[in-house]
Amino acid sequence: ETGVTQTPRHLVMGMTNKKSLKCEQHLGHNAMYWYKQSAKKPLELMFVYNFKEQTENNSVPSRFSPECPNSSHLFLHLHTLQPEDSALYLCASSPLGGSSYNEQFFGPGTRLTVL
Amino acid sequence: EDKVVQSPLSLVVHEGDTVTLNCSYEVTNFRSLLWYKQEKKAPTFLFMLTSSGIEKKSGRLSSILDKKELSSILNITATQTGDSAIYLCAVPRRTGANNLFFGTGTRLTVIP
């Protein structure tokens, strides 16, 4: 098990529901990420937070709303989702700084099904 | 637009076989290329490649980058059932070294 945890591990929700995904990292990192992995599609970066500030939003629909209250916690608030939003949502964290890549550590993901 | 293409999409081999997985990329301002292994859900980091022609090695896995051909290969020798996984290739986007753009992955199945 890595130092990045995600809850819940599985979630089934209707299109009118509101739910939240939670990610917590115990690695002392300052950057956190949300990714979406749909069947037969590449892993897609959704949001990036550096020192609690959002630095990247890859054209994600507003029905996905991230929140980063501190460097250890990251949330993804979901509302009025569509069935095509069903996917594995992965959280990751990494050290921050420099112009070169810092290894990202991934959580186990939340398998989301939208009915 | 950034692009990462992996081939083959899937591969089934027998234990003991050697496999080569391919990754080609098009990205503005290339910095590095990453390989990840995804067994169940959480991808785990394998290699980071920045220089052409220098092989990175970890046990039975090795990888090399060819900047001229805009590609990389990942080799696995003497495959074991535990190597069964999706192997992901990624490059950082122009917007930041940690903002990764992934390929679709190669699903490797090693049968006894």
Short mmCIF file of C-alpha atoms in Angstrom, two decimals, chain B residues 32-110:
data_model
loop_
_atom_site.label_atom_id
_atom_site.label_comp_id
_atom_site.label_asym_id
_atom_site.label_seq_id
_atom_site.Cartn_x
_atom_site.Cartn_y
_atom_site.Cartn_z
CA SER B 32 11.75 13.52 -20.35
CA LEU B 33 9.84 10.29 -20.91
CA LEU B 34 8.43 8.18 -18.12
CA TRP B 35 7.44 4.53 -17.90
CA TYR B 36 4.90 3.32 -15.36
CA LYS B 37 3.53 -0.13 -14.50
CA GLN B 38 -0.15 -0.44 -13.58
CA GLU B 39 -0.98 -3.83 -12.10
CA LYS B 40 -4.32 -3.31 -10.43
CA LYS B 41 -5.12 0.33 -10.02
CA ALA B 42 -2.23 2.49 -8.80
CA PRO B 43 0.49 3.04 -11.43
CA THR B 44 4.00 2.64 -10.08
CA PHE B 45 7.03 4.43 -11.46
CA LEU B 46 9.60 2.44 -13.44
CA PHE B 47 11.95 4.74 -15.32
CA MET B 48 12.60 8.31 -16.32
CA LEU B 49 14.59 8.86 -19.49
CA THR B 50 16.08 12.15 -20.53
CA SER B 51 19.11 11.35 -22.69
CA SER B 52 19.23 9.44 -25.94
CA GLY B 53 21.01 6.12 -26.07
CA ILE B 54 21.53 5.66 -22.35
CA GLU B 55 19.89 2.49 -21.08
CA LYS B 56 18.15 2.46 -17.75
CA LYS B 57 17.98 -0.94 -16.12
CA SER B 58 16.18 -2.46 -13.17
CA GLY B 59 16.40 -6.21 -12.86
CA ARG B 60 14.84 -7.78 -15.91
CA LEU B 61 13.43 -4.47 -17.13
CA SER B 62 15.35 -1.99 -19.23
CA SER B 63 14.49 1.04 -21.27
CA ILE B 64 16.14 3.35 -23.74
CA LEU B 65 15.25 6.62 -25.41
CA ASP B 66 15.83 7.61 -29.02
CA LYS B 67 15.30 11.35 -29.37
CA LYS B 68 16.00 11.28 -33.07
CA GLU B 69 13.17 8.83 -33.63
CA LEU B 70 11.03 10.39 -30.88
CA SER B 71 10.55 7.02 -29.30
CA SER B 72 11.41 4.73 -26.44
CA ILE B 73 11.32 1.00 -25.86
CA LEU B 74 10.79 -0.98 -22.70
CA ASN B 75 12.28 -4.47 -22.66
CA ILE B 76 11.37 -7.22 -20.25
CA THR B 77 13.48 -10.37 -20.34
CA ALA B 78 12.58 -13.78 -18.91
CA THR B 79 9.01 -12.65 -18.28
CA GLN B 80 7.12 -13.89 -15.24
CA THR B 81 3.39 -13.96 -14.49
CA GLY B 82 3.99 -11.08 -12.10
CA ASP B 83 4.93 -8.90 -15.06
CA SER B 84 1.32 -9.00 -16.24
CA ALA B 85 0.16 -5.40 -16.13
CA ILE B 86 -0.55 -2.34 -18.20
CA TYR B 87 2.64 -0.49 -19.06
CA LEU B 88 2.17 3.24 -19.45
CA CYS B 89 4.38 5.74 -21.20
CA ALA B 90 4.10 9.45 -20.43
CA VAL B 91 5.76 12.76 -21.25
CA PRO B 92 5.52 16.04 -19.36
CA ARG B 93 3.43 18.70 -21.03
CA ARG B 94 4.70 22.09 -22.05
CA THR B 95 2.94 23.59 -19.03
CA GLY B 96 5.06 21.84 -16.44
CA ALA B 97 7.51 19.03 -15.77
CA ASN B 98 5.00 17.23 -13.53
CA ASN B 99 2.00 17.68 -15.80
CA LEU B 100 2.03 14.33 -17.55
CA PHE B 101 0.46 13.29 -20.84
CA PHE B 102 -0.04 9.52 -20.98
CA GLY B 103 -0.34 7.02 -23.79
CA THR B 104 -3.11 4.41 -23.81
CA GLY B 105 -0.77 1.79 -22.47
CA THR B 106 0.20 -1.74 -23.48
CA ARG B 107 -1.60 -4.54 -21.67
CA LEU B 108 0.86 -7.39 -21.15
CA THR B 109 -0.37 -10.83 -20.13
CA VAL B 110 2.19 -13.47 -19.21
#
